[in-house]
Amino acid sequence: MGTVVDAPNREANGSLSEKKPTVVFVLGGPGSGKGTQCENIVNHFGYTHLSAGDLLRAEIKSGSENGTMIQNMIKEGKIVPSEVTIKLLQKAMLESGNDKFLIDGFPRNEENRAAFEVVTQIEPEFVLFFYCPEEEMEKRLLSRNQGREDDNIETIRKRFKVFLESSLPVIQYYESKGKVRKIDAAKPIAEVFDAVKVIFTAKDEKVKHHACVIL
Ligand code: UP5
Ligand code: MG
C-alpha cells in the first residue's frame, strides 16, 4: 500500500495545488442529511459533490484490488485507510474540471484530516456540520431502503460509535479554528436547506465584495 505521500499522490497533487481549489468539508453523523443537502448546494451554487462513501462504494463495484478490504470495513462501520480515500478524492477532483468542491463524509478522523492536508496542501474554506440527534438519524437510515450494506441496526450502531469517537474530534479541531458552520439538521429538508443557503450566499457576497475592492 505504501505511504500517503507516494508518487501518484504527489503527481496528482502537483496539478491540484496549481488550481487552488475551494474545498468545503461537509460533515455530520450517519443519516444527518449530508448527501441530500449536497445535491441542493450543487444545483444552486455550482459546486462539484464528492461523497467519499460513494467513491469507496464505486471502488468496490469496479472490482479494484482494494474492493474486498473496503467492503469489509464499510460493513463494520470502520474508517478506510486515508491513503485509499485521498487517492480517490484527488482523482475525482482532477477529473471534474471544476475548482469548487463539497467533500462529503471526509475527513472522518484526525489521521484523515492531517494526511489530506499534507498530501494536497489544501485547507478547507469552512466545514459545514449537520447536527442531528441519533434517534432521528437511526430512523432515517432504517427507512432509506437503497440497499446499502451498512444500513442495518448492528452496523448503524457501530457507525454512530465511530462518529462520536473519531469524527467529532475533527469537527472540534476546525471549531477551534473558527471554521465550523453548524446547522440544525433535524428539521425538514427544505428548512435545513434554507439555513445552508444563508451560509453559501454569505460566502459568495464576501467574494463579490472583495472583487469590488480590488477593482
Ligand atoms: N433525509 C435526509 N435529510 C432529511 C431531513 N432533513 N428530514 C428527513 N429525512 C431526511 O440522508 C439519509 C436519509 O435521510 C435519506 O433517506 C434521506 O432522504 C433522508 P442522506 O442525505 O443520505 O444522509 P447522509 O448524511 O449522507 O448519510 P450517509 O448514510 O451517507 O452517511 P455516512 O456518513 O454514514 O455514510 P458515508 O457514505 O459517508 O460512509 C459510509 C462508510 O464508508 C463509513 O461508515 C466508512 O466505513 C466508509 N468511509 C470511510 O472509511 N472513509 C471516508 O472518508 C468515508 C466513508
Ligand atoms: Mg451520504
mmCIF file with all atom_site columns, N, CA, C and O and ligand atoms in Angstrom, residues 28-37 51-54 56-57 73-74 77-80 85 104-106 108 112 136 140-141 143-144 148 150-151 159 185-189 192, ligand 1:
data_model
loop_
_atom_site.group_PDB
_atom_site.id
_atom_site.type_symbol
_atom_site.label_atom_id
_atom_site.label_alt_id
_atom_site.label_comp_id
_atom_site.label_asym_id
_atom_site.label_entity_id
_atom_site.label_seq_id
_atom_site.pdbx_PDB_ins_code
_atom_site.Cartn_x
_atom_site.Cartn_y
_atom_site.Cartn_z
_atom_site.occupancy
_atom_site.B_iso_or_equiv
_atom_site.pdbx_formal_charge
_atom_site.auth_seq_id
_atom_site.auth_comp_id
_atom_site.auth_asym_id
_atom_site.auth_atom_id
_atom_site.pdbx_PDB_model_num
ATOM   1   N N   . GLY A 1 28  ? -21.034 15.340 9.479  1.00 0.00 ? 28  GLY A N   1
ATOM   2   C CA  . GLY A 1 28  ? -22.228 15.096 10.293 1.00 0.00 ? 28  GLY A CA  1
ATOM   3   C C   . GLY A 1 28  ? -22.411 13.604 10.420 1.00 0.00 ? 28  GLY A C   1
ATOM   4   O O   . GLY A 1 28  ? -21.864 12.827 9.622  1.00 0.00 ? 28  GLY A O   1
ATOM   5   N N   . GLY A 1 29  ? -23.196 13.188 11.388 1.00 0.00 ? 29  GLY A N   1
ATOM   6   C CA  . GLY A 1 29  ? -23.365 11.757 11.644 1.00 0.00 ? 29  GLY A CA  1
ATOM   7   C C   . GLY A 1 29  ? -24.012 11.022 10.480 1.00 0.00 ? 29  GLY A C   1
ATOM   8   O O   . GLY A 1 29  ? -24.535 11.644 9.549  1.00 0.00 ? 29  GLY A O   1
ATOM   9   N N   . PRO A 1 30  ? -23.995 9.692  10.552 1.00 0.00 ? 30  PRO A N   1
ATOM   10  C CA  . PRO A 1 30  ? -24.635 8.868  9.528  1.00 0.00 ? 30  PRO A CA  1
ATOM   11  C C   . PRO A 1 30  ? -26.129 9.178  9.462  1.00 0.00 ? 30  PRO A C   1
ATOM   12  O O   . PRO A 1 30  ? -26.821 9.098  10.476 1.00 0.00 ? 30  PRO A O   1
ATOM   13  N N   . GLY A 1 31  ? -26.602 9.577  8.282  1.00 0.00 ? 31  GLY A N   1
ATOM   14  C CA  . GLY A 1 31  ? -28.031 9.876  8.134  1.00 0.00 ? 31  GLY A CA  1
ATOM   15  C C   . GLY A 1 31  ? -28.402 11.296 8.503  1.00 0.00 ? 31  GLY A C   1
ATOM   16  O O   . GLY A 1 31  ? -29.577 11.651 8.541  1.00 0.00 ? 31  GLY A O   1
ATOM   17  N N   . SER A 1 32  ? -27.419 12.143 8.736  1.00 0.00 ? 32  SER A N   1
ATOM   18  C CA  . SER A 1 32  ? -27.730 13.531 9.114  1.00 0.00 ? 32  SER A CA  1
ATOM   19  C C   . SER A 1 32  ? -28.200 14.349 7.911  1.00 0.00 ? 32  SER A C   1
ATOM   20  O O   . SER A 1 32  ? -28.712 15.457 8.081  1.00 0.00 ? 32  SER A O   1
ATOM   21  N N   . GLY A 1 33  ? -28.012 13.819 6.696  1.00 0.00 ? 33  GLY A N   1
ATOM   22  C CA  . GLY A 1 33  ? -28.519 14.515 5.501  1.00 0.00 ? 33  GLY A CA  1
ATOM   23  C C   . GLY A 1 33  ? -27.421 15.159 4.646  1.00 0.00 ? 33  GLY A C   1
ATOM   24  O O   . GLY A 1 33  ? -27.701 16.040 3.834  1.00 0.00 ? 33  GLY A O   1
ATOM   25  N N   . LYS A 1 34  ? -26.194 14.692 4.783  1.00 0.00 ? 34  LYS A N   1
ATOM   26  C CA  . LYS A 1 34  ? -25.071 15.281 4.025  1.00 0.00 ? 34  LYS A CA  1
ATOM   27  C C   . LYS A 1 34  ? -25.317 15.178 2.518  1.00 0.00 ? 34  LYS A C   1
ATOM   28  O O   . LYS A 1 34  ? -25.220 16.165 1.792  1.00 0.00 ? 34  LYS A O   1
ATOM   29  N N   . GLY A 1 35  ? -25.615 13.973 2.056  1.00 0.00 ? 35  GLY A N   1
ATOM   30  C CA  . GLY A 1 35  ? -25.798 13.747 0.620  1.00 0.00 ? 35  GLY A CA  1
ATOM   31  C C   . GLY A 1 35  ? -26.986 14.537 0.081  1.00 0.00 ? 35  GLY A C   1
ATOM   32  O O   . GLY A 1 35  ? -26.898 15.156 -0.986 1.00 0.00 ? 35  GLY A O   1
ATOM   33  N N   . THR A 1 36  ? -28.071 14.521 0.823  1.00 0.00 ? 36  THR A N   1
ATOM   34  C CA  . THR A 1 36  ? -29.297 15.221 0.404  1.00 0.00 ? 36  THR A CA  1
ATOM   35  C C   . THR A 1 36  ? -29.030 16.712 0.230  1.00 0.00 ? 36  THR A C   1
ATOM   36  O O   . THR A 1 36  ? -29.402 17.309 -0.788 1.00 0.00 ? 36  THR A O   1
ATOM   37  N N   . GLN A 1 37  ? -28.382 17.316 1.199  1.00 0.00 ? 37  GLN A N   1
ATOM   38  C CA  . GLN A 1 37  ? -28.138 18.766 1.123  1.00 0.00 ? 37  GLN A CA  1
ATOM   39  C C   . GLN A 1 37  ? -27.058 19.095 0.092  1.00 0.00 ? 37  GLN A C   1
ATOM   40  O O   . GLN A 1 37  ? -27.131 20.151 -0.560 1.00 0.00 ? 37  GLN A O   1
ATOM   41  N N   . SER A 1 51  ? -18.750 12.579 -2.600 1.00 0.00 ? 51  SER A N   1
ATOM   42  C CA  . SER A 1 51  ? -19.020 11.826 -1.374 1.00 0.00 ? 51  SER A CA  1
ATOM   43  C C   . SER A 1 51  ? -17.953 10.751 -1.260 1.00 0.00 ? 51  SER A C   1
ATOM   44  O O   . SER A 1 51  ? -17.820 9.885  -2.139 1.00 0.00 ? 51  SER A O   1
ATOM   45  N N   . ALA A 1 52  ? -17.177 10.816 -0.180 1.00 0.00 ? 52  ALA A N   1
ATOM   46  C CA  . ALA A 1 52  ? -16.105 9.819  -0.005 1.00 0.00 ? 52  ALA A CA  1
ATOM   47  C C   . ALA A 1 52  ? -16.710 8.418  0.057  1.00 0.00 ? 52  ALA A C   1
ATOM   48  O O   . ALA A 1 52  ? -16.172 7.464  -0.522 1.00 0.00 ? 52  ALA A O   1
ATOM   49  N N   . GLY A 1 53  ? -17.867 8.301  0.729  1.00 0.00 ? 53  GLY A N   1
ATOM   50  C CA  . GLY A 1 53  ? -18.528 6.994  0.823  1.00 0.00 ? 53  GLY A CA  1
ATOM   51  C C   . GLY A 1 53  ? -18.943 6.484  -0.551 1.00 0.00 ? 53  GLY A C   1
ATOM   52  O O   . GLY A 1 53  ? -18.735 5.311  -0.879 1.00 0.00 ? 53  GLY A O   1
ATOM   53  N N   . ASP A 1 54  ? -19.504 7.375  -1.386 1.00 0.00 ? 54  ASP A N   1
ATOM   54  C CA  . ASP A 1 54  ? -19.906 6.963  -2.748 1.00 0.00 ? 54  ASP A CA  1
ATOM   55  C C   . ASP A 1 54  ? -18.682 6.529  -3.559 1.00 0.00 ? 54  ASP A C   1
ATOM   56  O O   . ASP A 1 54  ? -18.737 5.556  -4.315 1.00 0.00 ? 54  ASP A O   1
ATOM   57  N N   . LEU A 1 56  ? -15.923 5.263  -2.429 1.00 0.00 ? 56  LEU A N   1
ATOM   58  C CA  . LEU A 1 56  ? -15.470 3.955  -1.924 1.00 0.00 ? 56  LEU A CA  1
ATOM   59  C C   . LEU A 1 56  ? -16.399 2.836  -2.408 1.00 0.00 ? 56  LEU A C   1
ATOM   60  O O   . LEU A 1 56  ? -15.943 1.759  -2.803 1.00 0.00 ? 56  LEU A O   1
ATOM   61  N N   . ARG A 1 57  ? -17.711 3.111  -2.402 1.00 0.00 ? 57  ARG A N   1
ATOM   62  C CA  . ARG A 1 57  ? -18.660 2.080  -2.879 1.00 0.00 ? 57  ARG A CA  1
ATOM   63  C C   . ARG A 1 57  ? -18.462 1.814  -4.378 1.00 0.00 ? 57  ARG A C   1
ATOM   64  O O   . ARG A 1 57  ? -18.550 0.675  -4.835 1.00 0.00 ? 57  ARG A O   1
ATOM   65  N N   . MET A 1 73  ? -14.561 -3.134 5.635  1.00 0.00 ? 73  MET A N   1
ATOM   66  C CA  . MET A 1 73  ? -14.504 -2.006 6.567  1.00 0.00 ? 73  MET A CA  1
ATOM   67  C C   . MET A 1 73  ? -15.859 -1.302 6.644  1.00 0.00 ? 73  MET A C   1
ATOM   68  O O   . MET A 1 73  ? -16.316 -0.937 7.724  1.00 0.00 ? 73  MET A O   1
ATOM   69  N N   . ILE A 1 74  ? -16.498 -1.109 5.484  1.00 0.00 ? 74  ILE A N   1
ATOM   70  C CA  . ILE A 1 74  ? -17.802 -0.431 5.479  1.00 0.00 ? 74  ILE A CA  1
ATOM   71  C C   . ILE A 1 74  ? -18.849 -1.254 6.246  1.00 0.00 ? 74  ILE A C   1
ATOM   72  O O   . ILE A 1 74  ? -19.645 -0.713 7.005  1.00 0.00 ? 74  ILE A O   1
ATOM   73  N N   . GLY A 1 77  ? -18.432 -0.539 9.712  1.00 0.00 ? 77  GLY A N   1
ATOM   74  C CA  . GLY A 1 77  ? -18.508 0.888  10.054 1.00 0.00 ? 77  GLY A CA  1
ATOM   75  C C   . GLY A 1 77  ? -17.143 1.489  10.345 1.00 0.00 ? 77  GLY A C   1
ATOM   76  O O   . GLY A 1 77  ? -17.045 2.560  10.941 1.00 0.00 ? 77  GLY A O   1
ATOM   77  N N   . LYS A 1 78  ? -16.078 0.785  9.931  1.00 0.00 ? 78  LYS A N   1
ATOM   78  C CA  . LYS A 1 78  ? -14.716 1.283  10.212 1.00 0.00 ? 78  LYS A CA  1
ATOM   79  C C   . LYS A 1 78  ? -14.236 2.252  9.141  1.00 0.00 ? 78  LYS A C   1
ATOM   80  O O   . LYS A 1 78  ? -14.765 2.275  8.023  1.00 0.00 ? 78  LYS A O   1
ATOM   81  N N   . ILE A 1 79  ? -13.195 3.007  9.464  1.00 0.00 ? 79  ILE A N   1
ATOM   82  C CA  . ILE A 1 79  ? -12.684 4.030  8.548  1.00 0.00 ? 79  ILE A CA  1
ATOM   83  C C   . ILE A 1 79  ? -11.574 3.447  7.658  1.00 0.00 ? 79  ILE A C   1
ATOM   84  O O   . ILE A 1 79  ? -10.578 2.931  8.157  1.00 0.00 ? 79  ILE A O   1
ATOM   85  N N   . VAL A 1 80  ? -11.795 3.525  6.362  1.00 0.00 ? 80  VAL A N   1
ATOM   86  C CA  . VAL A 1 80  ? -10.843 3.014  5.363  1.00 0.00 ? 80  VAL A CA  1
ATOM   87  C C   . VAL A 1 80  ? -9.547  3.828  5.455  1.00 0.00 ? 80  VAL A C   1
ATOM   88  O O   . VAL A 1 80  ? -9.591  5.038  5.722  1.00 0.00 ? 80  VAL A O   1
ATOM   89  N N   . THR A 1 85  ? -8.656  6.574  0.376  1.00 0.00 ? 85  THR A N   1
ATOM   90  C CA  . THR A 1 85  ? -9.714  7.578  0.184  1.00 0.00 ? 85  THR A CA  1
ATOM   91  C C   . THR A 1 85  ? -9.154  8.840  -0.463 1.00 0.00 ? 85  THR A C   1
ATOM   92  O O   . THR A 1 85  ? -9.770  9.412  -1.368 1.00 0.00 ? 85  THR A O   1
ATOM   93  N N   . ASP A 1 104 ? -17.866 15.366 1.022  1.00 0.00 ? 104 ASP A N   1
ATOM   94  C CA  . ASP A 1 104 ? -18.914 14.885 1.934  1.00 0.00 ? 104 ASP A CA  1
ATOM   95  C C   . ASP A 1 104 ? -18.453 13.602 2.640  1.00 0.00 ? 104 ASP A C   1
ATOM   96  O O   . ASP A 1 104 ? -18.078 12.625 1.991  1.00 0.00 ? 104 ASP A O   1
ATOM   97  N N   . GLY A 1 105 ? -18.462 13.641 3.979  1.00 0.00 ? 105 GLY A N   1
ATOM   98  C CA  . GLY A 1 105 ? -18.135 12.445 4.759  1.00 0.00 ? 105 GLY A CA  1
ATOM   99  C C   . GLY A 1 105 ? -16.650 12.191 4.941  1.00 0.00 ? 105 GLY A C   1
ATOM   100 O O   . GLY A 1 105 ? -16.247 11.088 5.300  1.00 0.00 ? 105 GLY A O   1
ATOM   101 N N   . PHE A 1 106 ? -15.837 13.170 4.707  1.00 0.00 ? 106 PHE A N   1
ATOM   102 C CA  . PHE A 1 106 ? -14.386 13.088 4.862  1.00 0.00 ? 106 PHE A CA  1
ATOM   103 C C   . PHE A 1 106 ? -13.901 14.492 5.239  1.00 0.00 ? 106 PHE A C   1
ATOM   104 O O   . PHE A 1 106 ? -14.408 15.473 4.662  1.00 0.00 ? 106 PHE A O   1
ATOM   105 N N   . ARG A 1 108 ? -12.799 11.797 8.357  1.00 0.00 ? 108 ARG A N   1
ATOM   106 C CA  . ARG A 1 108 ? -13.557 11.115 9.411  1.00 0.00 ? 108 ARG A CA  1
ATOM   107 C C   . ARG A 1 108 ? -12.763 10.916 10.682 1.00 0.00 ? 108 ARG A C   1
ATOM   108 O O   . ARG A 1 108 ? -13.311 10.517 11.694 1.00 0.00 ? 108 ARG A O   1
ATOM   109 N N   . ASN A 1 112 ? -7.090  11.099 8.872  1.00 0.00 ? 112 ASN A N   1
ATOM   110 C CA  . ASN A 1 112 ? -7.631  11.527 7.565  1.00 0.00 ? 112 ASN A CA  1
ATOM   111 C C   . ASN A 1 112 ? -7.343  13.000 7.329  1.00 0.00 ? 112 ASN A C   1
ATOM   112 O O   . ASN A 1 112 ? -6.914  13.418 6.253  1.00 0.00 ? 112 ASN A O   1
ATOM   113 N N   . GLU A 1 136 ? -33.160 10.316 15.460 1.00 0.00 ? 136 GLU A N   1
ATOM   114 C CA  . GLU A 1 136 ? -33.653 10.768 14.161 1.00 0.00 ? 136 GLU A CA  1
ATOM   115 C C   . GLU A 1 136 ? -32.809 10.152 13.033 1.00 0.00 ? 136 GLU A C   1
ATOM   116 O O   . GLU A 1 136 ? -33.347 9.681  12.025 1.00 0.00 ? 136 GLU A O   1
ATOM   117 N N   . ARG A 1 140 ? -34.044 7.549  9.998  1.00 0.00 ? 140 ARG A N   1
ATOM   118 C CA  . ARG A 1 140 ? -33.834 7.835  8.560  1.00 0.00 ? 140 ARG A CA  1
ATOM   119 C C   . ARG A 1 140 ? -33.093 6.691  7.871  1.00 0.00 ? 140 ARG A C   1
ATOM   120 O O   . ARG A 1 140 ? -33.452 6.283  6.766  1.00 0.00 ? 140 ARG A O   1
ATOM   121 N N   . LEU A 1 141 ? -32.047 6.203  8.527  1.00 0.00 ? 141 LEU A N   1
ATOM   122 C CA  . LEU A 1 141 ? -31.220 5.161  7.887  1.00 0.00 ? 141 LEU A CA  1
ATOM   123 C C   . LEU A 1 141 ? -32.007 3.861  7.728  1.00 0.00 ? 141 LEU A C   1
ATOM   124 O O   . LEU A 1 141 ? -31.893 3.172  6.712  1.00 0.00 ? 141 LEU A O   1
ATOM   125 N N   . SER A 1 143 ? -35.099 3.573  7.262  1.00 0.00 ? 143 SER A N   1
ATOM   126 C CA  . SER A 1 143 ? -36.163 3.640  6.249  1.00 0.00 ? 143 SER A CA  1
ATOM   127 C C   . SER A 1 143 ? -35.622 4.101  4.894  1.00 0.00 ? 143 SER A C   1
ATOM   128 O O   . SER A 1 143 ? -36.399 4.385  3.986  1.00 0.00 ? 143 SER A O   1
ATOM   129 N N   . ARG A 1 144 ? -34.294 4.178  4.741  1.00 0.00 ? 144 ARG A N   1
ATOM   130 C CA  . ARG A 1 144 ? -33.742 4.685  3.483  1.00 0.00 ? 144 ARG A CA  1
ATOM   131 C C   . ARG A 1 144 ? -33.971 3.724  2.322  1.00 0.00 ? 144 ARG A C   1
ATOM   132 O O   . ARG A 1 144 ? -34.286 4.139  1.217  1.00 0.00 ? 144 ARG A O   1
ATOM   133 N N   . ARG A 1 148 ? -28.086 -0.272 0.908  1.00 0.00 ? 148 ARG A N   1
ATOM   134 C CA  . ARG A 1 148 ? -26.726 -0.130 1.445  1.00 0.00 ? 148 ARG A CA  1
ATOM   135 C C   . ARG A 1 148 ? -26.464 -1.177 2.514  1.00 0.00 ? 148 ARG A C   1
ATOM   136 O O   . ARG A 1 148 ? -27.260 -1.367 3.417  1.00 0.00 ? 148 ARG A O   1
ATOM   137 N N   . ASP A 1 150 ? -24.576 -1.197 4.904  1.00 0.00 ? 150 ASP A N   1
ATOM   138 C CA  . ASP A 1 150 ? -24.327 -0.721 6.277  1.00 0.00 ? 150 ASP A CA  1
ATOM   139 C C   . ASP A 1 150 ? -25.584 -0.130 6.914  1.00 0.00 ? 150 ASP A C   1
ATOM   140 O O   . ASP A 1 150 ? -25.527 0.383  8.019  1.00 0.00 ? 150 ASP A O   1
ATOM   141 N N   . ASP A 1 151 ? -26.731 -0.212 6.214  1.00 0.00 ? 151 ASP A N   1
ATOM   142 C CA  . ASP A 1 151 ? -27.971 0.310  6.786  1.00 0.00 ? 151 ASP A CA  1
ATOM   143 C C   . ASP A 1 151 ? -28.741 -0.775 7.540  1.00 0.00 ? 151 ASP A C   1
ATOM   144 O O   . ASP A 1 151 ? -29.916 -1.023 7.265  1.00 0.00 ? 151 ASP A O   1
ATOM   145 N N   . ARG A 1 159 ? -21.474 2.619  13.396 1.00 0.00 ? 159 ARG A N   1
ATOM   146 C CA  . ARG A 1 159 ? -21.182 3.890  12.706 1.00 0.00 ? 159 ARG A CA  1
ATOM   147 C C   . ARG A 1 159 ? -21.354 5.062  13.661 1.00 0.00 ? 159 ARG A C   1
ATOM   148 O O   . ARG A 1 159 ? -20.552 5.998  13.652 1.00 0.00 ? 159 ARG A O   1
ATOM   149 N N   . ALA A 1 185 ? -29.869 19.896 11.671 1.00 0.00 ? 185 ALA A N   1
ATOM   150 C CA  . ALA A 1 185 ? -30.253 19.017 10.569 1.00 0.00 ? 185 ALA A CA  1
ATOM   151 C C   . ALA A 1 185 ? -31.447 18.130 10.904 1.00 0.00 ? 185 ALA A C   1
ATOM   152 O O   . ALA A 1 185 ? -31.822 17.264 10.120 1.00 0.00 ? 185 ALA A O   1
ATOM   153 N N   . ALA A 1 186 ? -32.053 18.367 12.078 1.00 0.00 ? 186 ALA A N   1
ATOM   154 C CA  . ALA A 1 186 ? -33.209 17.550 12.467 1.00 0.00 ? 186 ALA A CA  1
ATOM   155 C C   . ALA A 1 186 ? -34.503 18.088 11.851 1.00 0.00 ? 186 ALA A C   1
ATOM   156 O O   . ALA A 1 186 ? -35.531 17.429 11.876 1.00 0.00 ? 186 ALA A O   1
ATOM   157 N N   . LYS A 1 187 ? -34.416 19.277 11.277 1.00 0.00 ? 187 LYS A N   1
ATOM   158 C CA  . LYS A 1 187 ? -35.602 19.901 10.677 1.00 0.00 ? 187 LYS A CA  1
ATOM   159 C C   . LYS A 1 187 ? -35.917 19.267 9.313  1.00 0.00 ? 187 LYS A C   1
ATOM   160 O O   . LYS A 1 187 ? -35.078 18.548 8.760  1.00 0.00 ? 187 LYS A O   1
ATOM   161 N N   . PRO A 1 188 ? -37.082 19.608 8.729  1.00 0.00 ? 188 PRO A N   1
ATOM   162 C CA  . PRO A 1 188 ? -37.389 19.088 7.388  1.00 0.00 ? 188 PRO A CA  1
ATOM   163 C C   . PRO A 1 188 ? -36.354 19.562 6.353  1.00 0.00 ? 188 PRO A C   1
ATOM   164 O O   . PRO A 1 188 ? -35.731 20.619 6.534  1.00 0.00 ? 188 PRO A O   1
ATOM   165 N N   . ILE A 1 189 ? -36.213 18.791 5.281  1.00 0.00 ? 189 ILE A N   1
ATOM   166 C CA  . ILE A 1 189 ? -35.164 19.016 4.266  1.00 0.00 ? 189 ILE A CA  1
ATOM   167 C C   . ILE A 1 189 ? -35.131 20.471 3.772  1.00 0.00 ? 189 ILE A C   1
ATOM   168 O O   . ILE A 1 189 ? -34.065 21.092 3.707  1.00 0.00 ? 189 ILE A O   1
ATOM   169 N N   . VAL A 1 192 ? -33.744 22.864 6.394  1.00 0.00 ? 192 VAL A N   1
ATOM   170 C CA  . VAL A 1 192 ? -32.287 22.700 6.542  1.00 0.00 ? 192 VAL A CA  1
ATOM   171 C C   . VAL A 1 192 ? -31.603 23.450 5.404  1.00 0.00 ? 192 VAL A C   1
ATOM   172 O O   . VAL A 1 192 ? -30.635 24.190 5.620  1.00 0.00 ? 192 VAL A O   1
HETATM 173 N N1  . UP5 B 2 .   ? -33.207 12.648 4.896  1.00 0.00 ? 1   UP5 B N1  1
HETATM 174 C C1  . UP5 B 2 .   ? -32.180 13.492 4.672  1.00 0.00 ? 1   UP5 B C1  1
HETATM 175 N N2  . UP5 B 2 .   ? -32.405 14.693 5.238  1.00 0.00 ? 1   UP5 B N2  1
HETATM 176 C C2  . UP5 B 2 .   ? -33.608 14.600 5.868  1.00 0.00 ? 1   UP5 B C2  1
HETATM 177 C C3  . UP5 B 2 .   ? -34.388 15.511 6.654  1.00 0.00 ? 1   UP5 B C3  1
HETATM 178 N N3  . UP5 B 2 .   ? -33.968 16.756 6.904  1.00 0.00 ? 1   UP5 B N3  1
HETATM 179 N N4  . UP5 B 2 .   ? -35.575 15.068 7.165  1.00 0.00 ? 1   UP5 B N4  1
HETATM 180 C C4  . UP5 B 2 .   ? -35.999 13.794 6.916  1.00 0.00 ? 1   UP5 B C4  1
HETATM 181 N N5  . UP5 B 2 .   ? -35.317 12.891 6.181  1.00 0.00 ? 1   UP5 B N5  1
HETATM 182 C C5  . UP5 B 2 .   ? -34.130 13.290 5.655  1.00 0.00 ? 1   UP5 B C5  1
HETATM 183 O O1  . UP5 B 2 .   ? -29.947 11.017 4.173  1.00 0.00 ? 1   UP5 B O1  1
HETATM 184 C C6  . UP5 B 2 .   ? -30.262 9.789  4.798  1.00 0.00 ? 1   UP5 B C6  1
HETATM 185 C C7  . UP5 B 2 .   ? -31.762 9.502  4.649  1.00 0.00 ? 1   UP5 B C7  1
HETATM 186 O O2  . UP5 B 2 .   ? -32.475 10.504 5.345  1.00 0.00 ? 1   UP5 B O2  1
HETATM 187 C C8  . UP5 B 2 .   ? -32.244 9.582  3.191  1.00 0.00 ? 1   UP5 B C8  1
HETATM 188 O O3  . UP5 B 2 .   ? -33.245 8.624  3.000  1.00 0.00 ? 1   UP5 B O3  1
HETATM 189 C C9  . UP5 B 2 .   ? -32.804 10.996 3.069  1.00 0.00 ? 1   UP5 B C9  1
HETATM 190 O O4  . UP5 B 2 .   ? -33.834 11.094 2.128  1.00 0.00 ? 1   UP5 B O4  1
HETATM 191 C C10 . UP5 B 2 .   ? -33.321 11.245 4.470  1.00 0.00 ? 1   UP5 B C10 1
HETATM 192 P P1  . UP5 B 2 .   ? -28.542 11.264 3.435  1.00 0.00 ? 1   UP5 B P1  1
HETATM 193 O O5  . UP5 B 2 .   ? -28.615 12.579 2.795  1.00 0.00 ? 1   UP5 B O5  1
HETATM 194 O O6  . UP5 B 2 .   ? -28.213 10.076 2.618  1.00 0.00 ? 1   UP5 B O6  1
HETATM 195 O O7  . UP5 B 2 .   ? -27.608 11.321 4.737  1.00 0.00 ? 1   UP5 B O7  1
HETATM 196 P P2  . UP5 B 2 .   ? -26.017 11.180 4.853  1.00 0.00 ? 1   UP5 B P2  1
HETATM 197 O O8  . UP5 B 2 .   ? -25.609 12.060 5.975  1.00 0.00 ? 1   UP5 B O8  1
HETATM 198 O O9  . UP5 B 2 .   ? -25.384 11.361 3.535  1.00 0.00 ? 1   UP5 B O9  1
HETATM 199 O O10 . UP5 B 2 .   ? -25.970 9.667  5.329  1.00 0.00 ? 1   UP5 B O10 1
HETATM 200 P P3  . UP5 B 2 .   ? -24.900 8.535  4.981  1.00 0.00 ? 1   UP5 B P3  1
HETATM 201 O O11 . UP5 B 2 .   ? -25.518 7.250  5.438  1.00 0.00 ? 1   UP5 B O11 1
HETATM 202 O O12 . UP5 B 2 .   ? -24.439 8.607  3.576  1.00 0.00 ? 1   UP5 B O12 1
HETATM 203 O O13 . UP5 B 2 .   ? -23.727 8.970  5.962  1.00 0.00 ? 1   UP5 B O13 1
HETATM 204 P P4  . UP5 B 2 .   ? -22.468 8.159  6.400  1.00 0.00 ? 1   UP5 B P4  1
HETATM 205 O O14 . UP5 B 2 .   ? -21.536 9.181  6.895  1.00 0.00 ? 1   UP5 B O14 1
HETATM 206 O O15 . UP5 B 2 .   ? -22.817 7.076  7.349  1.00 0.00 ? 1   UP5 B O15 1
HETATM 207 O O16 . UP5 B 2 .   ? -22.056 7.392  5.079  1.00 0.00 ? 1   UP5 B O16 1
HETATM 208 P P5  . UP5 B 2 .   ? -20.864 7.566  4.042  1.00 0.00 ? 1   UP5 B P5  1
HETATM 209 O O17 . UP5 B 2 .   ? -21.355 7.102  2.746  1.00 0.00 ? 1   UP5 B O17 1
HETATM 210 O O18 . UP5 B 2 .   ? -20.252 8.884  4.158  1.00 0.00 ? 1   UP5 B O18 1
HETATM 211 O O19 . UP5 B 2 .   ? -19.814 6.489  4.615  1.00 0.00 ? 1   UP5 B O19 1
HETATM 212 C C11 . UP5 B 2 .   ? -20.160 5.114  4.675  1.00 0.00 ? 1   UP5 B C11 1
HETATM 213 C C12 . UP5 B 2 .   ? -18.980 4.311  5.183  1.00 0.00 ? 1   UP5 B C12 1
HETATM 214 O O20 . UP5 B 2 .   ? -17.887 4.419  4.282  1.00 0.00 ? 1   UP5 B O20 1
HETATM 215 C C13 . UP5 B 2 .   ? -18.403 4.738  6.548  1.00 0.00 ? 1   UP5 B C13 1
HETATM 216 O O21 . UP5 B 2 .   ? -19.118 4.206  7.633  1.00 0.00 ? 1   UP5 B O21 1
HETATM 217 C C14 . UP5 B 2 .   ? -16.981 4.174  6.453  1.00 0.00 ? 1   UP5 B C14 1
HETATM 218 O O22 . UP5 B 2 .   ? -16.965 2.808  6.712  1.00 0.00 ? 1   UP5 B O22 1
HETATM 219 C C15 . UP5 B 2 .   ? -16.651 4.424  4.977  1.00 0.00 ? 1   UP5 B C15 1
HETATM 220 N N6  . UP5 B 2 .   ? -15.933 5.690  4.744  1.00 0.00 ? 1   UP5 B N6  1
HETATM 221 C C16 . UP5 B 2 .   ? -14.577 5.744  5.048  1.00 0.00 ? 1   UP5 B C16 1
HETATM 222 O O23 . UP5 B 2 .   ? -13.999 4.775  5.527  1.00 0.00 ? 1   UP5 B O23 1
HETATM 223 N N7  . UP5 B 2 .   ? -13.889 6.903  4.808  1.00 0.00 ? 1   UP5 B N7  1
HETATM 224 C C17 . UP5 B 2 .   ? -14.485 8.008  4.291  1.00 0.00 ? 1   UP5 B C17 1
HETATM 225 O O24 . UP5 B 2 .   ? -13.800 9.023  4.099  1.00 0.00 ? 1   UP5 B O24 1
HETATM 226 C C18 . UP5 B 2 .   ? -15.864 7.948  4.002  1.00 0.00 ? 1   UP5 B C18 1
HETATM 227 C C19 . UP5 B 2 .   ? -16.569 6.784  4.237  1.00 0.00 ? 1   UP5 B C19 1
#
